[in-house]
């Protein structure tokens, strides 16, 4: 399993819609109220920008499965993370032209799934959806408390 030097306490965040602050959403150009849904594994997830043509962010914590990045690595036929964001291991699961899905490990057992769709954004800094996803992941990580 990929090591996590400074674990984050993702389980301490009850509402995933708190994982991006209003100022961060404004920086991304995301408008509108978030939509709360349920992930396939039964945890809350949050979607920002669902009712716009711009950037859309779908964020789902994965804290109940206790498998970290193992199953993600298997499902995408990789043996190690692709990269890291602020020192946290990242696996890219769905790199597409307009969207990118990544998983970020916050502890050896916990991750969050993040899918970013750039929509019709014409901002130069938003043309690479995987770079944009990693930028959003960095924002999310800054809002998760350290694990004691």
Coordinates of N, CA, C and O in Angstrom, one line a residue, residues 58-60 62 69 72 78 82-85 88-95 99-105 111-116 129-138 141:
X58 N -17.4 16.4 -8.6 CA -18.1 15.3 -7.9 C -17.1 14.8 -6.9 O -16.1 14.3 -7.3
X59 N -17.4 14.8 -5.6 CA -16.5 14.4 -4.5 C -17.2 13.4 -3.6 O -18.3 13.7 -3.1
X60 N -16.5 12.3 -3.4 CA -17.1 11.2 -2.6 C -16.0 10.6 -1.7 O -15.1 10.0 -2.2
X62 N -14.3 7.9 0.7 CA -14.4 6.4 0.8 C -13.7 6.0 2.1 O -12.5 5.7 2.1
X69 N -6.2 2.5 -1.7 CA -6.1 2.5 -3.1 C -6.0 1.2 -3.8 O -6.0 1.0 -5.0
X72 N -8.7 0.3 -6.4 CA -8.6 1.2 -7.5 C -7.4 0.8 -8.4 O -7.6 0.7 -9.6
X78 N -3.0 -1.1 -12.5 CA -1.8 -0.4 -12.1 C -1.2 -1.0 -10.8 O -2.0 -1.6 -10.0
X82 N -0.1 7.0 -9.6 CA 0.4 7.8 -10.8 C 1.2 9.0 -10.4 O 2.1 9.4 -11.1
X83 N 0.8 9.5 -9.2 CA 1.4 10.8 -8.9 C 1.0 11.1 -7.4 O 0.5 10.2 -6.7
X84 N 1.3 12.3 -6.9 CA 0.8 12.7 -5.6 C 0.4 14.1 -5.7 O 0.8 14.9 -6.6
X85 N -0.4 14.5 -4.8 CA -0.9 15.9 -4.6 C -0.5 16.3 -3.2 O -1.0 15.6 -2.2
X88 N 0.2 13.3 -1.0 CA -0.8 12.3 -0.9 C -0.9 11.5 -2.2 O -1.0 12.1 -3.3
X89 N -0.8 10.1 -2.2 CA -0.8 9.3 -3.4 C -2.1 9.5 -4.2 O -3.2 9.6 -3.6
X90 N -2.0 9.5 -5.5 CA -3.1 9.7 -6.4 C -3.1 8.7 -7.5 O -2.0 8.4 -8.1
X91 N -4.3 8.1 -7.8 CA -4.4 7.2 -8.9 C -5.4 7.9 -9.8 O -6.5 8.2 -9.4
X92 N -5.0 8.0 -11.1 CA -5.9 8.5 -12.1 C -6.7 7.3 -12.7 O -6.2 6.4 -13.1
X93 N -8.1 7.4 -12.6 CA -8.9 6.3 -13.0 C -9.6 6.5 -14.3 O -9.9 5.6 -15.0
X94 N -9.9 7.8 -14.6 CA -10.7 8.1 -15.9 C -10.2 9.4 -16.5 O -10.9 10.4 -16.4
X95 N -9.1 9.3 -17.2 CA -8.6 10.5 -17.9 C -9.4 10.6 -19.3 O -9.2 9.8 -20.2
X99 N -13.1 15.5 -18.8 CA -13.2 15.1 -17.4 C -12.1 14.2 -17.0 O -11.4 13.6 -17.8
X100 N -11.9 14.2 -15.7 CA -10.8 13.3 -15.1 C -11.3 12.8 -13.8 O -11.7 13.6 -12.9
X101 N -11.2 11.5 -13.6 CA -11.5 10.9 -12.3 C -10.2 10.5 -11.6 O -9.3 9.9 -12.2
X102 N -10.1 10.9 -10.3 CA -8.9 10.5 -9.5 C -9.3 10.0 -8.2 O -10.4 10.3 -7.7
X103 N -8.5 9.2 -7.5 CA -8.6 8.8 -6.1 C -7.4 9.3 -5.4 O -6.3 9.1 -5.9
X104 N -7.6 9.9 -4.2 CA -6.5 10.4 -3.4 C -6.6 9.7 -2.1 O -7.6 9.7 -1.4
X105 N -5.4 9.2 -1.6 CA -5.3 8.5 -0.4 C -5.0 9.5 0.8 O -4.0 10.2 0.7
X111 N -9.7 7.0 1.3 CA -9.5 7.8 0.1 C -10.6 8.7 -0.2 O -11.7 8.6 0.5
X112 N -10.5 9.6 -1.2 CA -11.7 10.2 -1.7 C -11.6 10.2 -3.2 O -10.5 10.2 -3.8
X113 N -12.8 10.0 -3.8 CA -13.0 9.9 -5.2 C -13.3 11.3 -5.7 O -14.2 12.0 -5.1
X114 N -12.7 11.8 -6.7 CA -12.9 13.1 -7.2 C -13.0 13.1 -8.7 O -12.1 12.6 -9.4
X115 N -14.1 13.5 -9.3 CA -14.3 13.6 -10.7 C -14.5 15.1 -11.0 O -15.4 15.7 -10.5
X116 N -13.7 15.6 -12.0 CA -13.9 17.0 -12.4 C -14.1 17.0 -13.9 O -13.4 16.4 -14.6
X129 N -8.2 18.5 -17.8 CA -9.0 18.1 -16.7 C -8.3 17.4 -15.6 O -8.7 17.5 -14.4
X130 N -7.3 16.6 -15.8 CA -6.5 15.9 -14.8 C -5.7 16.9 -13.9 O -5.6 16.8 -12.7
X131 N -5.1 17.9 -14.6 CA -4.4 19.0 -13.8 C -5.4 19.7 -12.9 O -5.1 20.0 -11.8
X132 N -6.6 20.0 -13.5 CA -7.7 20.7 -12.7 C -8.1 19.8 -11.6 O -8.3 20.3 -10.4
X133 N -8.3 18.5 -11.8 CA -8.7 17.6 -10.7 C -7.6 17.6 -9.6 O -8.0 17.6 -8.4
X134 N -6.4 17.6 -9.9 CA -5.3 17.7 -8.9 C -5.3 19.0 -8.2 O -5.1 19.0 -6.9
X135 N -5.6 20.1 -8.8 CA -5.8 21.4 -8.2 C -6.9 21.3 -7.2 O -6.8 21.8 -6.0
X136 N -8.0 20.8 -7.6 CA -9.2 20.7 -6.7 C -8.8 19.7 -5.5 O -9.2 20.0 -4.3
X137 N -8.1 18.6 -5.8 CA -7.7 17.7 -4.7 C -6.9 18.4 -3.7 O -7.0 18.2 -2.5
X138 N -6.0 19.3 -4.1 CA -5.1 20.1 -3.2 C -6.0 21.0 -2.3 O -5.8 21.1 -1.1
X141 N -7.8 18.6 0.3 CA -6.8 18.2 1.3 C -6.6 19.3 2.3 O -6.5 19.0 3.5

